[in-house]
mmCIF file with all atom_site columns, C-alpha atoms in Angstrom:
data_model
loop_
_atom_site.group_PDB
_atom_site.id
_atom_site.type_symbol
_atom_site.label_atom_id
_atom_site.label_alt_id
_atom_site.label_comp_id
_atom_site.label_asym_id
_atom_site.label_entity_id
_atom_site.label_seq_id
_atom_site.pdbx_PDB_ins_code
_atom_site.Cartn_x
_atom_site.Cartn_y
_atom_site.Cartn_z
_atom_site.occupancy
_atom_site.B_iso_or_equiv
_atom_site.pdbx_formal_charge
_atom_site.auth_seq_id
_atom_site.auth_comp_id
_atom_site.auth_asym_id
_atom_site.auth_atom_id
_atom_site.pdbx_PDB_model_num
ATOM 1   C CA . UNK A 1 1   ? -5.763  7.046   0.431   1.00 93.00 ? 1   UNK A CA 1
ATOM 2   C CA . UNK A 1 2   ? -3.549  4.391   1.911   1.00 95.00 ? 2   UNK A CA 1
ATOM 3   C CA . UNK A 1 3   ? -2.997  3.834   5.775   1.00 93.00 ? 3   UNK A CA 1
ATOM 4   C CA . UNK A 1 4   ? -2.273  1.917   8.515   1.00 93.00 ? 4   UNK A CA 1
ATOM 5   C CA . UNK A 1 5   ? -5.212  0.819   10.750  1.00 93.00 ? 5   UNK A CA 1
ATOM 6   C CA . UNK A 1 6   ? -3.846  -0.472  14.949  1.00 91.00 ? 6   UNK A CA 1
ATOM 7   C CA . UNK A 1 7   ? -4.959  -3.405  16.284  1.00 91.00 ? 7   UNK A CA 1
ATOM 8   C CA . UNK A 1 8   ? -8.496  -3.317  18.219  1.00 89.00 ? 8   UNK A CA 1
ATOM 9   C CA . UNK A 1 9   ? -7.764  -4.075  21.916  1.00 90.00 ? 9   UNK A CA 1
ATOM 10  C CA . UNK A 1 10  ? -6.290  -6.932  22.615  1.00 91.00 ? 10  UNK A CA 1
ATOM 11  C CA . UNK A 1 11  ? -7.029  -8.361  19.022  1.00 92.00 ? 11  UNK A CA 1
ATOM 12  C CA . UNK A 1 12  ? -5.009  -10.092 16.385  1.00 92.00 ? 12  UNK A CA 1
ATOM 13  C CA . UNK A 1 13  ? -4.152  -8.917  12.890  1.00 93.00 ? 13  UNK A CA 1
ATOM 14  C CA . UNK A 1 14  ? -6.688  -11.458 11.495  1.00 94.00 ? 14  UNK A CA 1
ATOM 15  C CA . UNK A 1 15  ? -9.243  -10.768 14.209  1.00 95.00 ? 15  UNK A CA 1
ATOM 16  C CA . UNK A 1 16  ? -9.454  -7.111  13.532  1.00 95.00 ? 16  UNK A CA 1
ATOM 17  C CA . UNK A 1 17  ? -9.796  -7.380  9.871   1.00 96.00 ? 17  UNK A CA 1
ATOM 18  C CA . UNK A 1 18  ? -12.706 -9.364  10.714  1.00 96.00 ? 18  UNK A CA 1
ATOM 19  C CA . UNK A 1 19  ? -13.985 -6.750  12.785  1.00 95.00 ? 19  UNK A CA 1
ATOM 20  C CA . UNK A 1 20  ? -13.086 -4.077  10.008  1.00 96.00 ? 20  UNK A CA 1
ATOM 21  C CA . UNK A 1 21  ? -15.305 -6.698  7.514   1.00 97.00 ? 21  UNK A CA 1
ATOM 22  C CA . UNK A 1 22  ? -18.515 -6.897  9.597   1.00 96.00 ? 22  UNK A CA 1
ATOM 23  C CA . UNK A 1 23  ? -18.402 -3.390  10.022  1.00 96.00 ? 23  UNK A CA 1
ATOM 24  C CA . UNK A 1 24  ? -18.100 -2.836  6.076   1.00 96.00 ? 24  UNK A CA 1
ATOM 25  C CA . UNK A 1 25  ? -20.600 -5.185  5.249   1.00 96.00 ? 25  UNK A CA 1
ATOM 26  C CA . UNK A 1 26  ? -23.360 -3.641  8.010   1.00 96.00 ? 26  UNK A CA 1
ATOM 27  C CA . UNK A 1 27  ? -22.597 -0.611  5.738   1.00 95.00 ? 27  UNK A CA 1
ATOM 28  C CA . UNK A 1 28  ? -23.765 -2.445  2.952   1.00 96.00 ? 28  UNK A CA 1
ATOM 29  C CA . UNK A 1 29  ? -20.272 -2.940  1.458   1.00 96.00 ? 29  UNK A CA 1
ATOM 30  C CA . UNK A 1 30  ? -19.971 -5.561  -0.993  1.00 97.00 ? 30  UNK A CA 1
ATOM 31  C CA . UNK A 1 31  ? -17.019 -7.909  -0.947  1.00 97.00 ? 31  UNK A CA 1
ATOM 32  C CA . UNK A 1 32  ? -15.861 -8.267  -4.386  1.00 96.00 ? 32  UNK A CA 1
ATOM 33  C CA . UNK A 1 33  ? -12.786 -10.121 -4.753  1.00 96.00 ? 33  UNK A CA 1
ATOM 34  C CA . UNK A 1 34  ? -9.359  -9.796  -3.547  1.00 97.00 ? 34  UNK A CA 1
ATOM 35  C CA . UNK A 1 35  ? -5.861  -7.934  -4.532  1.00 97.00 ? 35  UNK A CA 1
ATOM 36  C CA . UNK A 1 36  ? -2.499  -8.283  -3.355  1.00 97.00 ? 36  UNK A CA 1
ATOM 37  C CA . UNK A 1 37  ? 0.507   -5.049  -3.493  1.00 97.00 ? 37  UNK A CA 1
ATOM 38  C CA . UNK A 1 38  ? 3.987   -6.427  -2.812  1.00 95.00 ? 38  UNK A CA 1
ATOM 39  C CA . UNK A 1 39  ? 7.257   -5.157  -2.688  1.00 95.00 ? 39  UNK A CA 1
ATOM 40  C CA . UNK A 1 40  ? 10.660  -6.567  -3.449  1.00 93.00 ? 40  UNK A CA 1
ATOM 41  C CA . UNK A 1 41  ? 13.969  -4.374  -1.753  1.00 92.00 ? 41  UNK A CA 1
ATOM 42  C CA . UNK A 1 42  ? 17.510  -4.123  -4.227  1.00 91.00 ? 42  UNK A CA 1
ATOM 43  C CA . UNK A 1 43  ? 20.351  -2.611  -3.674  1.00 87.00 ? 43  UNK A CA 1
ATOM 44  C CA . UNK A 1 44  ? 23.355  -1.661  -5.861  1.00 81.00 ? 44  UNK A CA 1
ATOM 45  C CA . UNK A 1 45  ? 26.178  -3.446  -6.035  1.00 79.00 ? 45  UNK A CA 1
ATOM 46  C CA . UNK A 1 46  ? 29.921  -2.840  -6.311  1.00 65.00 ? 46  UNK A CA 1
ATOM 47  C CA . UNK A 1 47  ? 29.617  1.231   -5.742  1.00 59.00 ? 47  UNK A CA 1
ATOM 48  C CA . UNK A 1 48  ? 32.690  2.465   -6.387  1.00 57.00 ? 48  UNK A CA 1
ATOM 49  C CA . UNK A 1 49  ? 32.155  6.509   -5.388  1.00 61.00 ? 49  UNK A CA 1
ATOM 50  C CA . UNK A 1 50  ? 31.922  5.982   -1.896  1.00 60.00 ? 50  UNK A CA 1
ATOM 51  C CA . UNK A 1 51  ? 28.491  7.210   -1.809  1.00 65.00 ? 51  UNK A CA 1
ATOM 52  C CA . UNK A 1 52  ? 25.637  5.553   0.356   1.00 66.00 ? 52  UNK A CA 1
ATOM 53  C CA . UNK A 1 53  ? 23.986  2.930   -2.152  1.00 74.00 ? 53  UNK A CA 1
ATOM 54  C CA . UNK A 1 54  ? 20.143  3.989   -3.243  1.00 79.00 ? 54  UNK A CA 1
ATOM 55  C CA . UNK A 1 55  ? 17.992  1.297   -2.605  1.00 88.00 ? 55  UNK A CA 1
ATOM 56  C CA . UNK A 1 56  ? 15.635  0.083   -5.777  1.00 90.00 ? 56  UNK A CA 1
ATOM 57  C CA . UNK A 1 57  ? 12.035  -1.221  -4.713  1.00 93.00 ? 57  UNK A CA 1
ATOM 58  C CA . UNK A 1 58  ? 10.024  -3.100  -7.735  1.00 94.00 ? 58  UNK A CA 1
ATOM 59  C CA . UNK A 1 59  ? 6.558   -3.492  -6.753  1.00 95.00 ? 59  UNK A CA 1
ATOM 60  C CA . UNK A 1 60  ? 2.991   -4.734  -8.240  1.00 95.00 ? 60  UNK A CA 1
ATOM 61  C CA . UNK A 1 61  ? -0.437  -4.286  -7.577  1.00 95.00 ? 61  UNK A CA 1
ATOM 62  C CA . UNK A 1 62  ? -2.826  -7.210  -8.392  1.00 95.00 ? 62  UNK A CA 1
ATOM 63  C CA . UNK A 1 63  ? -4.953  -3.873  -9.962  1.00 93.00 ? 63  UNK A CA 1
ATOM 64  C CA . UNK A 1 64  ? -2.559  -3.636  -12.747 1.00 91.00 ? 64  UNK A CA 1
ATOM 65  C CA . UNK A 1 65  ? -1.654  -6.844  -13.474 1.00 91.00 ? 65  UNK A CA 1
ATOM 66  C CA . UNK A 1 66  ? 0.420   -6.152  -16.509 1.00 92.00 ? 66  UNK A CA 1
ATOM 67  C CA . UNK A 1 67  ? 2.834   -3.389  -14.774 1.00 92.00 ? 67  UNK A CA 1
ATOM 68  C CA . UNK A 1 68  ? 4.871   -2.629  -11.942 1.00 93.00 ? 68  UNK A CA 1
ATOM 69  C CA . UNK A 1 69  ? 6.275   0.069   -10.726 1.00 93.00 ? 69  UNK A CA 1
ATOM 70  C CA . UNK A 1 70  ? 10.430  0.793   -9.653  1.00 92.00 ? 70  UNK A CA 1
ATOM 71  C CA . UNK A 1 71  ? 11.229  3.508   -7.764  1.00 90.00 ? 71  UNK A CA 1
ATOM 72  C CA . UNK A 1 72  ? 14.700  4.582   -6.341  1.00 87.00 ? 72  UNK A CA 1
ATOM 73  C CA . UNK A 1 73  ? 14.962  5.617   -2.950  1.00 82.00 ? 73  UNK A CA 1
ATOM 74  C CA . UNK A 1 74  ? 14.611  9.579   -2.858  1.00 78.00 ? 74  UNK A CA 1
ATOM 75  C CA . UNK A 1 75  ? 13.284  9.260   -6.152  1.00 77.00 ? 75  UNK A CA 1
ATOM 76  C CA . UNK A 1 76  ? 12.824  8.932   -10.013 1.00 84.00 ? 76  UNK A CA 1
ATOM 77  C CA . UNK A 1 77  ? 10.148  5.876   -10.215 1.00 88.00 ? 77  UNK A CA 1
ATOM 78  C CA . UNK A 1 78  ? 9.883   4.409   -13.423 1.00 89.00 ? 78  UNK A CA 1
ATOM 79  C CA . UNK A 1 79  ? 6.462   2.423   -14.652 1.00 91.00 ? 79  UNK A CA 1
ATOM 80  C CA . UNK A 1 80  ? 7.194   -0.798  -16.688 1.00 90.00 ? 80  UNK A CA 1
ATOM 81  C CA . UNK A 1 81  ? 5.851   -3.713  -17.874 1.00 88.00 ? 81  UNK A CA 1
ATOM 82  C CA . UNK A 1 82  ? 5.435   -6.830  -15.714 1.00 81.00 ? 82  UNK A CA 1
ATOM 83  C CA . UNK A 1 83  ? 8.389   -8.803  -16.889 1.00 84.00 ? 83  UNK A CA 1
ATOM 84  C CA . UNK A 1 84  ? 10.072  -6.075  -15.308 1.00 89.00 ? 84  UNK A CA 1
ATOM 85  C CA . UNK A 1 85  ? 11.356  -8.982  -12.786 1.00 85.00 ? 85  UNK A CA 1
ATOM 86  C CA . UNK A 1 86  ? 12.975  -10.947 -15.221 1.00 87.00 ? 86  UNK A CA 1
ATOM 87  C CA . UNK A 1 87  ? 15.369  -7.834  -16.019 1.00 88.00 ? 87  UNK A CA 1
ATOM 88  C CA . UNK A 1 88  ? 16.247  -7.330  -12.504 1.00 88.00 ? 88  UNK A CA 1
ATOM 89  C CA . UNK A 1 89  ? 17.346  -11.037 -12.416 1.00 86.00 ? 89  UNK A CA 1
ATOM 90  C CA . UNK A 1 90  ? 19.391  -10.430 -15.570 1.00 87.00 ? 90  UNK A CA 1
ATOM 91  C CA . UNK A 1 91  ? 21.089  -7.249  -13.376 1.00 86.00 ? 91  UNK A CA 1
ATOM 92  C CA . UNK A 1 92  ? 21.715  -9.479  -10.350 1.00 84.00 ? 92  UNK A CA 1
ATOM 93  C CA . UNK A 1 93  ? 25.214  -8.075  -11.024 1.00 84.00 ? 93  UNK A CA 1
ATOM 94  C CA . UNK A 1 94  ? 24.336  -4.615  -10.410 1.00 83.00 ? 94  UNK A CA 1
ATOM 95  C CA . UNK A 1 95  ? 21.449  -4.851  -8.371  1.00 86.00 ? 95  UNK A CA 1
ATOM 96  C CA . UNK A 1 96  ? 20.893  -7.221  -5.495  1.00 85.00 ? 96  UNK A CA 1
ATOM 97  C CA . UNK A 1 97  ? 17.930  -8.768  -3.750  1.00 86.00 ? 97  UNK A CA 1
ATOM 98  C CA . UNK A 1 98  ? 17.711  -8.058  -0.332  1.00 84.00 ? 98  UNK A CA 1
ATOM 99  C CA . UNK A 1 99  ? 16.079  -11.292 0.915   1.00 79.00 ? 99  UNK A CA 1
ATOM 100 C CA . UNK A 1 100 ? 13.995  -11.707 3.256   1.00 79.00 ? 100 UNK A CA 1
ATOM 101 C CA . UNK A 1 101 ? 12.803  -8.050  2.861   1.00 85.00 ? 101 UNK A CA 1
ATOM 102 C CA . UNK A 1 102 ? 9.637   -8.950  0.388   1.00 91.00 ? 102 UNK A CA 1
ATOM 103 C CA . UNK A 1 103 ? 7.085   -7.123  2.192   1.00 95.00 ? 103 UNK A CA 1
ATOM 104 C CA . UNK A 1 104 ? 2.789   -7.846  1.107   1.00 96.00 ? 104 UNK A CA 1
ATOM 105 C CA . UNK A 1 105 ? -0.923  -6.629  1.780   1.00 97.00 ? 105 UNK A CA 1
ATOM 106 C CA . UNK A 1 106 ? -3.013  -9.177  1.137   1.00 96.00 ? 106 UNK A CA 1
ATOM 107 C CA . UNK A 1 107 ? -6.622  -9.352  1.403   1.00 97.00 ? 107 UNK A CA 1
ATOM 108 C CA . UNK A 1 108 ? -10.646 -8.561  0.177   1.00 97.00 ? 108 UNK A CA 1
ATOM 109 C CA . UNK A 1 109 ? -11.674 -5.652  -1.972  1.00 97.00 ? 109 UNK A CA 1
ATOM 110 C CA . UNK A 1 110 ? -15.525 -4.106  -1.249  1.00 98.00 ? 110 UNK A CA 1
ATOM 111 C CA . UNK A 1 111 ? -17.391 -1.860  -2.547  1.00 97.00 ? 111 UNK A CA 1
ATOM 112 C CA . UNK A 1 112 ? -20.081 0.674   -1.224  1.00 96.00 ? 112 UNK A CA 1
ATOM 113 C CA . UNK A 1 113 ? -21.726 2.814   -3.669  1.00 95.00 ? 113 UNK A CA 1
ATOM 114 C CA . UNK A 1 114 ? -18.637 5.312   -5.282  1.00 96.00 ? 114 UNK A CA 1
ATOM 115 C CA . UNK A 1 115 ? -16.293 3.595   -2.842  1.00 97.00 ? 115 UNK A CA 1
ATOM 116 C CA . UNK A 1 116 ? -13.711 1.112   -3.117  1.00 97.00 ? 116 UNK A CA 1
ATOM 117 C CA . UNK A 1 117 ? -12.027 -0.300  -0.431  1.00 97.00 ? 117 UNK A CA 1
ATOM 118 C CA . UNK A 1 118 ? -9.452  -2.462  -0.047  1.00 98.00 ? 118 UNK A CA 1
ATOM 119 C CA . UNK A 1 119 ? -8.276  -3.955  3.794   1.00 97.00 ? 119 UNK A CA 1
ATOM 120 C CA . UNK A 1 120 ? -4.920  -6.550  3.917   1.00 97.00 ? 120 UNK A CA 1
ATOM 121 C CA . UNK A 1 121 ? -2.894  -8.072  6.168   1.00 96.00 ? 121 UNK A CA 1
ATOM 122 C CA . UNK A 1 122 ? 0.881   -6.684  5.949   1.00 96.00 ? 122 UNK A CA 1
ATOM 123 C CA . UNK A 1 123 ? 2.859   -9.446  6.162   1.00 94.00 ? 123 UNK A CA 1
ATOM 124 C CA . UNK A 1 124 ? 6.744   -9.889  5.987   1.00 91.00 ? 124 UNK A CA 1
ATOM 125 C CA . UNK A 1 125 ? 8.675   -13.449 6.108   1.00 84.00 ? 125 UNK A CA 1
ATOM 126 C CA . UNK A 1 126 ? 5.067   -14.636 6.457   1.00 84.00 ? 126 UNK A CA 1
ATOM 127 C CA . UNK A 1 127 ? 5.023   -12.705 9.741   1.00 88.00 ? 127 UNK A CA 1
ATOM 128 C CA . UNK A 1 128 ? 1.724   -10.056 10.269  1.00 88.00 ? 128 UNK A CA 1
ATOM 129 C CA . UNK A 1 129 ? 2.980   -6.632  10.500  1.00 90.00 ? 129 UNK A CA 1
ATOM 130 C CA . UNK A 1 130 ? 0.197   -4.939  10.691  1.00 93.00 ? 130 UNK A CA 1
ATOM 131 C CA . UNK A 1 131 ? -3.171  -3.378  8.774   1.00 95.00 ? 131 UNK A CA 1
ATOM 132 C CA . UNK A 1 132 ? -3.454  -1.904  5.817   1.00 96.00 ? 132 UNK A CA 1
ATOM 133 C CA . UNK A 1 133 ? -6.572  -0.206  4.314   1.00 96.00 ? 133 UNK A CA 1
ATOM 134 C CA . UNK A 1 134 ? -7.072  1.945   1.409   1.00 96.00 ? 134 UNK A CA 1
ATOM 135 C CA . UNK A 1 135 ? -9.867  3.744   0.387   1.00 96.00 ? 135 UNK A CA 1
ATOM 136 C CA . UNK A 1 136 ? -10.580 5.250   -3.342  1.00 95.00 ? 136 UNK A CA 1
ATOM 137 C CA . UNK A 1 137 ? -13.591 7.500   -4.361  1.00 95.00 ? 137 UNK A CA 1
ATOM 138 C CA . UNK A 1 138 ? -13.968 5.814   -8.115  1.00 94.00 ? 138 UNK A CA 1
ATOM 139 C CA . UNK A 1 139 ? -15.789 9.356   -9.548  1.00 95.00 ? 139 UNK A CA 1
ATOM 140 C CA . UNK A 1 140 ? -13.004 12.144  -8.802  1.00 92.00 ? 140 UNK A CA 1
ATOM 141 C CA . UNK A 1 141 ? -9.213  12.167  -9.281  1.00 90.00 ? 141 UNK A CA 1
ATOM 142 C CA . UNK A 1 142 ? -8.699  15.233  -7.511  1.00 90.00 ? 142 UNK A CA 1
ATOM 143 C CA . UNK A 1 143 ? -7.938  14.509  -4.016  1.00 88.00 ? 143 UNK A CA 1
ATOM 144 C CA . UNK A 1 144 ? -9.206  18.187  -2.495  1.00 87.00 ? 144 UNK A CA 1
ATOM 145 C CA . UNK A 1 145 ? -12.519 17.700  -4.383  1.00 90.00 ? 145 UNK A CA 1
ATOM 146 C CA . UNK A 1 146 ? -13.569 14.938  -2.329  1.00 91.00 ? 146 UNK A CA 1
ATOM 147 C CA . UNK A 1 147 ? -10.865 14.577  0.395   1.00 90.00 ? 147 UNK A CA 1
ATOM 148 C CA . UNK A 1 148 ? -13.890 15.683  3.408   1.00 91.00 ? 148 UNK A CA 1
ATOM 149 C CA . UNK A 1 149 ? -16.354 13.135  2.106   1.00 93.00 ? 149 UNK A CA 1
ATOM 150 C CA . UNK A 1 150 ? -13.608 10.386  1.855   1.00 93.00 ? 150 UNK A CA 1
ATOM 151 C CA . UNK A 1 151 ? -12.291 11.764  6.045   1.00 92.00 ? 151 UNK A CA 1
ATOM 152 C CA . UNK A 1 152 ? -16.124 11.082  6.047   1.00 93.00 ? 152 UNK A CA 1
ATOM 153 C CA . UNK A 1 153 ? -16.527 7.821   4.940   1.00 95.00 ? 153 UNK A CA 1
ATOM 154 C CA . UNK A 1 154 ? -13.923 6.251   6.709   1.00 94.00 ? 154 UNK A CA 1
ATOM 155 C CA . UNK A 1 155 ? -15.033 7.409   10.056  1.00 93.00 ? 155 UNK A CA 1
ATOM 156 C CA . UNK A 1 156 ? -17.732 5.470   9.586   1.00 92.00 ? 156 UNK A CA 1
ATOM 157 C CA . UNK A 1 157 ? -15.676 2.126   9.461   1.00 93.00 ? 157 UNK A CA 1
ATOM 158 C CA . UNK A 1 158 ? -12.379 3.325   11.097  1.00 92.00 ? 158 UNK A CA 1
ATOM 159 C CA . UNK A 1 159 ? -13.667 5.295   13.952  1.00 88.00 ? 159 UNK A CA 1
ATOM 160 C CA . UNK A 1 160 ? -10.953 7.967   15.603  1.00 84.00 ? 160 UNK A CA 1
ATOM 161 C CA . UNK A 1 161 ? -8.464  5.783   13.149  1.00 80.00 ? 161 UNK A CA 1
ATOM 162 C CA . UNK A 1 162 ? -8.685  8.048   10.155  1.00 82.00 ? 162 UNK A CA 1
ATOM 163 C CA . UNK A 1 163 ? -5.150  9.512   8.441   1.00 81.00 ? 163 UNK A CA 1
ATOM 164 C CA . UNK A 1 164 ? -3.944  12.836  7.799   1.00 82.00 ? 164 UNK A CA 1
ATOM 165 C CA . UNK A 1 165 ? -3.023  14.202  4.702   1.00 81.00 ? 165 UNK A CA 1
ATOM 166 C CA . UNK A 1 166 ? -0.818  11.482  3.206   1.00 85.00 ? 166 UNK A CA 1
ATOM 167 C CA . UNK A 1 167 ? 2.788   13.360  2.891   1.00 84.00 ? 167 UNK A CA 1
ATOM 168 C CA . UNK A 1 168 ? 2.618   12.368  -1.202  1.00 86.00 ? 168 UNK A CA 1
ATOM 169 C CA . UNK A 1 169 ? -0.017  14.911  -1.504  1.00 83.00 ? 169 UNK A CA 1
ATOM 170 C CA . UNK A 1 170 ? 1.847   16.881  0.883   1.00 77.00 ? 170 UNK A CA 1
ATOM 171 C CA . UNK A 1 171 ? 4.519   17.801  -0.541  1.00 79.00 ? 171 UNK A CA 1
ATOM 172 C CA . UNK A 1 172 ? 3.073   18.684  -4.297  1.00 78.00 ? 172 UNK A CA 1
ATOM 173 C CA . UNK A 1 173 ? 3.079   22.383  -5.142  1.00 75.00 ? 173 UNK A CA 1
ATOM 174 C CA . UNK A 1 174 ? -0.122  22.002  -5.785  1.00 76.00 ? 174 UNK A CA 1
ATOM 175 C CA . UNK A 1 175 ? -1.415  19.954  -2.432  1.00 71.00 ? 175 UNK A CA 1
ATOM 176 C CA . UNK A 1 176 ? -4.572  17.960  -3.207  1.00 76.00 ? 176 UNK A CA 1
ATOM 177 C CA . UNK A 1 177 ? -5.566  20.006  -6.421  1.00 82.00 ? 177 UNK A CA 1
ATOM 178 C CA . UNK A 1 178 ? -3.659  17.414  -8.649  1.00 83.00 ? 178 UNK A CA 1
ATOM 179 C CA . UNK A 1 179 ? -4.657  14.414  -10.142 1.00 85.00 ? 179 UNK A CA 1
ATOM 180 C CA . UNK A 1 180 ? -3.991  11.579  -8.366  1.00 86.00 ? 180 UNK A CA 1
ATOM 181 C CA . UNK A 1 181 ? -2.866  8.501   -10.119 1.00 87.00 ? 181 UNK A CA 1
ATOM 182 C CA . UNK A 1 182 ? -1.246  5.035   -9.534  1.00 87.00 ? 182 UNK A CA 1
ATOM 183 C CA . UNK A 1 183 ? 2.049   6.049   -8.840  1.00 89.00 ? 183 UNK A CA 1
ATOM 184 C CA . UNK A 1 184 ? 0.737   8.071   -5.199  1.00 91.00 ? 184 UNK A CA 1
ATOM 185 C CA . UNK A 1 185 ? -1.377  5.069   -4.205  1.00 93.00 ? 185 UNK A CA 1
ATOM 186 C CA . UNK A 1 186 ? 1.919   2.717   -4.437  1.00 93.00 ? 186 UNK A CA 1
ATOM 187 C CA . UNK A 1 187 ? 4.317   5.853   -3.210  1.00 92.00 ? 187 UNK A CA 1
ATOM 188 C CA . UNK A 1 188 ? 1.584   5.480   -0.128  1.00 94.00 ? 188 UNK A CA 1
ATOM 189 C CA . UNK A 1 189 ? 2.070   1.432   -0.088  1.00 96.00 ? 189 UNK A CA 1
ATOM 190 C CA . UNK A 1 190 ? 5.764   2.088   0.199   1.00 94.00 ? 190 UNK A CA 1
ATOM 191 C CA . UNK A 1 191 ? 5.934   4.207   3.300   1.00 93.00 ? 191 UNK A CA 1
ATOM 192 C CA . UNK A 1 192 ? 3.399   2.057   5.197   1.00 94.00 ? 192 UNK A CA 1
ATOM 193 C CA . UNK A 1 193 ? 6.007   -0.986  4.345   1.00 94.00 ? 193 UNK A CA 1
ATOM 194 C CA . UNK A 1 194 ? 9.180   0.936   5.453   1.00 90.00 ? 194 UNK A CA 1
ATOM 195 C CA . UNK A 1 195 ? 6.754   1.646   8.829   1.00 90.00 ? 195 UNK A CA 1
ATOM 196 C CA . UNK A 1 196 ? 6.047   -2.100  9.309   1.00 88.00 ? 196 UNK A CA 1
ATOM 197 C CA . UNK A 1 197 ? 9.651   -3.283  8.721   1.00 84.00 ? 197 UNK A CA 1
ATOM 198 C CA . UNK A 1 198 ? 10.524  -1.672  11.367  1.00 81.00 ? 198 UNK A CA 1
ATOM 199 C CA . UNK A 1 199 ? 8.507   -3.315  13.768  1.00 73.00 ? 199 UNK A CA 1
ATOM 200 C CA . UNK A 1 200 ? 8.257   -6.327  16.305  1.00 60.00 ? 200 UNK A CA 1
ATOM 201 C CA . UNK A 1 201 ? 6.070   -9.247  14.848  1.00 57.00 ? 201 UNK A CA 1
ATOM 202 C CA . UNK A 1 202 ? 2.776   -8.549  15.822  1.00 54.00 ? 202 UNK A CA 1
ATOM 203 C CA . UNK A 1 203 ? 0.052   -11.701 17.461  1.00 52.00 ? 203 UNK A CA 1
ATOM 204 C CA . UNK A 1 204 ? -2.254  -13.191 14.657  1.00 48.00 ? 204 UNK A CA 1
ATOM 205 C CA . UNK A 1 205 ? 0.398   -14.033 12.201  1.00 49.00 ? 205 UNK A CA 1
ATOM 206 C CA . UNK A 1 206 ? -1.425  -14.497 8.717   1.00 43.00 ? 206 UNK A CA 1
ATOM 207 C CA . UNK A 1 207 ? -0.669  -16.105 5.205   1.00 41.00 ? 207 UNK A CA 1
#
């Protein structure tokens, strides 16, 4: 599960992370290390149907370091292999980079017993954004077999903060009784990103 946590009361980005730690660690969370998901924004060139261009978004996940992921707006994504990058610069002609656009989560992985969990600071144009925090349940890949205990869980460190039913689940004919696998958790990533893009610069700006 991916979402966005608000800012505690009159607290920055960086100062409610903190807060977000301490509480993880009086759980007796362990920090171990730290990950990084980013996302880079294309969009076709020279369209010559008149159609709206699809935008292309090319994003990694420090987790799997030796893919990436590209999906198209609306859909297909495709998984590939990290030089991935290096063929989008050899398509500049068909496939432009929207700069400035790079959006990133940044920040310390813990873990408490079966949990993982993962909190960053979304920034864009080194600007904070906002909160991101994503919790996985290691044993089970089935999201309806454990989605009450994970609601659970992250009351305990969230408070009334927790998410609904993330629309990626959603929307599968088969709801929560589906494997979940990498290509949700970024599908998740991606709509938090579009969420902060659209918003003012937040206080505690963080690199």
């Amino acid at each position: 599960i991916v979402c966005q946590v608000p800012l505690a009361e009159g607290k920055s980005v960086q100062q409610t992370i903190d807060i977000l730690h301490k509480k993880l660690e009086q759980l007796s969370a362990v920090k171990q290390g730290n990950f990084t998901v980013d996302c880079e924004t294309y969009h076709a060139t020279g369209n010559a149907s008149g159609q709206p261009t699809k935008l292309l978004y090319v994003m990694h996940n420090s987790e799997t370091p030796l893919s990436c992921l590209a999906l198209f707006e609306g859909g297909p994504c495709l998984t590939a292999d990290g030089n991935f990058d290096v063929l989008m610069i050899k398509l500049k002609s068909h496939f432009q980079n929207a700069k400035g656009h790079k959006v990133e989560s940044r920040g310390s992985r813990y873990r408490y017993c079966d949990f993982l969990i993962k909190v960053g600071a979304v920034t864009m144009s080194s600007s904070a954004r906002g909160i991101s925090v994503e919790v996985e349940y290691c044993p089970c890949v089935v999201p309806g077999d454990c989605w009450n205990l994970m609601k659970e869980f992250m009351q305990s460190f969230l408070g009334p903060s927790i998410p609904e039913l993330p629309s990626v689940f959603a929307t599968k004919p088969e709801g929560l009784y589906v494997p979940a696998d990498c290509v949700d958790t970024m599908t998740q990533y991606l709509e938090l990103f579009s969420k902060v893009r659209k918003q003012q610069v937040l206080p505690g700006t963080t690199r």
